[in-house]
């Protein structure tokens, strides 16, 4: 006999809502998805969705966070990528590429949603950690690592939200980014790489 809703643990019900929400957000976008549609897809009432996620932004953030976490875990577990921060960075950017529209919608909502701000900040932090791991050993003493992180943050935002198709592979763009940031840091410190 199938379990009724009360027999299903809260975490399991919440995970099902997040999975259905991701599918709908990924196909219809933020604006094209309602909490009622997510509820119908998950087999629960719209009011029940609000019990788990009081605002649409909360559900949107949870769906993005879940997807990004799964992607990061796959990448970090991949023996061919693990331990190579540049390859991990490129792999995550490639995973996110089909969802640039969602990232754009999330980015546009950051000012209105602390939940999305936190989710997006964690994604940016992971990307910046990988980039800094790639270039830190190449930086001259006294380089302004904070400025490099800020610059990388702006550049990654562009890669995540741009609807323009890149003329070059993402790996090539990241390689140029790392070389340019390293060279700029060396020039600011008055040294050559």
Short mmCIF file of C-alpha atoms in Angstrom, two decimals:
data_model
loop_
_atom_site.label_atom_id
_atom_site.label_comp_id
_atom_site.label_asym_id
_atom_site.label_seq_id
_atom_site.Cartn_x
_atom_site.Cartn_y
_atom_site.Cartn_z
CA UNK A 1 0.00 0.00 0.00
CA UNK A 2 1.43 3.44 -0.88
CA UNK A 3 2.29 5.70 2.01
CA UNK A 4 0.10 8.73 2.60
CA UNK A 5 1.66 12.22 2.89
CA UNK A 6 1.84 12.06 6.68
CA UNK A 7 3.92 8.88 6.50
CA UNK A 8 6.49 10.47 4.20
CA UNK A 9 9.24 12.24 6.16
CA UNK A 10 9.29 16.03 5.83
CA UNK A 11 12.77 16.04 4.28
CA UNK A 12 11.60 13.59 1.61
CA UNK A 13 8.53 15.72 0.78
CA UNK A 14 10.67 18.85 0.64
CA UNK A 15 13.21 17.13 -1.65
CA UNK A 16 10.41 16.08 -3.99
CA UNK A 17 9.17 19.67 -4.18
CA UNK A 18 12.68 20.90 -4.95
CA UNK A 19 13.15 18.28 -7.69
CA UNK A 20 9.84 19.17 -9.35
CA UNK A 21 10.58 22.87 -8.96
CA UNK A 22 13.97 22.48 -10.67
CA UNK A 23 12.36 20.71 -13.62
CA UNK A 24 9.76 23.45 -14.00
CA UNK A 25 12.18 26.35 -13.47
CA UNK A 26 14.63 24.77 -15.94
CA UNK A 27 11.99 24.43 -18.65
CA UNK A 28 9.76 27.46 -17.96
CA UNK A 29 12.01 29.88 -16.09
CA UNK A 30 11.33 31.68 -12.84
CA UNK A 31 8.56 33.91 -14.18
CA UNK A 32 6.87 31.06 -16.01
CA UNK A 33 6.65 28.80 -12.95
CA UNK A 34 4.14 29.17 -10.14
CA UNK A 35 4.08 27.56 -6.72
CA UNK A 36 0.71 26.04 -7.62
CA UNK A 37 2.30 24.32 -10.66
CA UNK A 38 5.11 22.96 -8.50
CA UNK A 39 2.54 21.67 -6.03
CA UNK A 40 0.54 19.96 -8.79
CA UNK A 41 3.69 18.37 -10.22
CA UNK A 42 4.62 17.07 -6.75
CA UNK A 43 1.06 16.02 -5.94
CA UNK A 44 0.51 18.52 -3.11
CA UNK A 45 -1.66 21.59 -2.63
CA UNK A 46 -0.20 25.01 -3.38
CA UNK A 47 -0.68 25.96 0.28
CA UNK A 48 1.43 22.96 1.28
CA UNK A 49 4.25 24.25 -0.93
CA UNK A 50 4.15 27.52 1.03
CA UNK A 51 4.47 25.57 4.27
CA UNK A 52 7.90 24.35 3.11
CA UNK A 53 8.86 27.43 1.10
CA UNK A 54 7.08 30.60 2.25
CA UNK A 55 8.10 32.54 -0.87
CA UNK A 56 8.75 31.59 -4.47
CA UNK A 57 12.31 32.91 -4.11
CA UNK A 58 12.88 30.41 -1.28
CA UNK A 59 11.89 27.52 -3.54
CA UNK A 60 13.89 28.95 -6.45
CA UNK A 61 16.97 29.26 -4.24
CA UNK A 62 16.53 25.73 -2.92
CA UNK A 63 16.21 24.34 -6.46
CA UNK A 64 19.32 26.16 -7.66
CA UNK A 65 21.26 25.20 -4.54
CA UNK A 66 20.27 21.55 -4.95
CA UNK A 67 21.27 21.46 -8.61
CA UNK A 68 24.59 23.25 -8.01
CA UNK A 69 25.39 21.03 -5.02
CA UNK A 70 24.75 17.88 -7.04
CA UNK A 71 26.90 19.21 -9.90
CA UNK A 72 29.73 20.15 -7.52
CA UNK A 73 29.60 16.76 -5.81
CA UNK A 74 29.80 14.95 -9.18
CA UNK A 75 32.72 17.13 -10.24
CA UNK A 76 34.59 16.76 -6.94
CA UNK A 77 34.08 12.97 -7.04
CA UNK A 78 35.29 12.65 -10.63
CA UNK A 79 38.79 11.17 -10.46
CA UNK A 80 39.74 12.86 -13.73
CA UNK A 81 38.89 16.29 -12.30
CA UNK A 82 39.46 16.00 -8.55
CA UNK A 83 42.38 18.03 -7.30
CA UNK A 84 42.67 20.11 -10.46
CA UNK A 85 40.92 23.39 -9.58
CA UNK A 86 40.99 24.71 -13.14
CA UNK A 87 39.35 21.61 -14.56
CA UNK A 88 36.78 21.62 -11.72
CA UNK A 89 36.04 25.28 -12.42
CA UNK A 90 35.56 24.66 -16.12
CA UNK A 91 33.41 21.58 -15.48
CA UNK A 92 31.01 23.53 -13.23
CA UNK A 93 30.75 26.40 -15.69
CA UNK A 94 29.93 23.90 -18.43
CA UNK A 95 27.28 22.26 -16.19
CA UNK A 96 25.69 25.68 -15.60
CA UNK A 97 25.80 26.81 -19.24
CA UNK A 98 22.38 25.45 -20.26
CA UNK A 99 20.80 27.32 -17.34
CA UNK A 100 22.15 30.81 -17.99
CA UNK A 101 18.60 32.15 -18.19
CA UNK A 102 17.89 30.84 -14.69
CA UNK A 103 21.09 32.37 -13.38
CA UNK A 104 20.12 35.66 -14.96
CA UNK A 105 16.71 35.52 -13.26
CA UNK A 106 18.32 34.62 -9.92
CA UNK A 107 20.87 37.39 -10.30
CA UNK A 108 18.12 39.91 -11.03
CA UNK A 109 16.30 38.84 -7.84
CA UNK A 110 19.30 38.99 -5.51
CA UNK A 111 18.44 42.49 -4.32
CA UNK A 112 14.98 41.28 -3.27
CA UNK A 113 15.85 37.92 -1.73
CA UNK A 114 18.31 37.12 1.04
CA UNK A 115 17.87 33.43 0.27
CA UNK A 116 18.91 33.88 -3.36
CA UNK A 117 21.76 36.16 -2.27
CA UNK A 118 23.10 33.38 -0.05
CA UNK A 119 22.69 30.68 -2.69
CA UNK A 120 24.32 32.75 -5.39
CA UNK A 121 27.09 33.80 -3.00
CA UNK A 122 27.97 30.17 -2.25
CA UNK A 123 28.16 29.39 -5.97
CA UNK A 124 30.37 32.42 -6.59
CA UNK A 125 32.52 31.49 -3.59
CA UNK A 126 33.15 28.00 -4.95
CA UNK A 127 34.09 29.38 -8.36
CA UNK A 128 36.40 31.99 -6.83
CA UNK A 129 38.07 29.38 -4.61
CA UNK A 130 38.90 27.31 -7.67
CA UNK A 131 40.19 30.30 -9.62
CA UNK A 132 42.34 31.51 -6.73
CA UNK A 133 43.72 27.98 -6.29
CA UNK A 134 44.75 28.08 -9.96
CA UNK A 135 46.46 31.46 -9.89
CA UNK A 136 47.71 31.93 -6.31
CA UNK A 137 50.93 30.01 -6.93
CA UNK A 138 51.60 32.24 -9.95
CA UNK A 139 51.05 35.52 -8.12
CA UNK A 140 53.94 37.72 -7.04
CA UNK A 141 54.43 38.51 -3.37
CA UNK A 142 52.21 41.37 -2.28
CA UNK A 143 49.60 40.83 -5.00
CA UNK A 144 46.15 42.11 -4.07
CA UNK A 145 44.30 38.81 -3.89
CA UNK A 146 41.10 40.58 -2.81
CA UNK A 147 41.09 42.64 -6.01
CA UNK A 148 41.64 39.50 -8.06
CA UNK A 149 38.73 37.77 -6.28
CA UNK A 150 36.47 40.79 -6.87
CA UNK A 151 37.44 40.88 -10.55
CA UNK A 152 36.87 37.14 -10.89
CA UNK A 153 33.47 37.53 -9.23
CA UNK A 154 32.39 40.06 -11.86
CA UNK A 155 33.73 37.93 -14.71
CA UNK A 156 32.03 34.76 -13.44
CA UNK A 157 28.75 36.60 -13.12
CA UNK A 158 29.10 37.46 -16.80
CA UNK A 159 29.82 33.85 -17.73
CA UNK A 160 26.86 32.60 -15.70
CA UNK A 161 24.22 35.08 -16.88
CA UNK A 162 25.21 36.04 -20.40
CA UNK A 163 22.78 34.87 -23.05
CA UNK A 164 25.41 35.42 -25.73
CA UNK A 165 26.90 32.19 -27.02
CA UNK A 166 30.63 32.16 -26.59
CA UNK A 167 32.73 32.05 -29.74
CA UNK A 168 35.32 30.01 -27.89
CA UNK A 169 35.14 27.01 -25.58
CA UNK A 170 34.63 27.79 -21.89
CA UNK A 171 38.01 26.21 -21.09
CA UNK A 172 39.73 28.70 -23.39
CA UNK A 173 37.90 31.62 -21.78
CA UNK A 174 38.89 30.44 -18.29
CA UNK A 175 42.51 29.97 -19.40
CA UNK A 176 42.60 33.53 -20.72
CA UNK A 177 40.96 34.78 -17.53
CA UNK A 178 43.59 33.12 -15.33
CA UNK A 179 46.45 34.38 -17.50
CA UNK A 180 45.06 37.92 -17.63
CA UNK A 181 44.49 38.12 -13.87
CA UNK A 182 47.96 36.75 -13.14
CA UNK A 183 49.59 39.19 -15.58
CA UNK A 184 47.60 42.13 -14.23
CA UNK A 185 48.56 41.25 -10.65
CA UNK A 186 52.24 40.99 -11.64
CA UNK A 187 52.08 44.34 -13.46
CA UNK A 188 50.47 46.03 -10.44
CA UNK A 189 53.25 44.70 -8.24
CA UNK A 190 55.87 45.85 -10.75
CA UNK A 191 57.12 42.36 -11.53
CA UNK A 192 57.08 40.17 -14.60
CA UNK A 193 55.57 36.71 -14.46
#
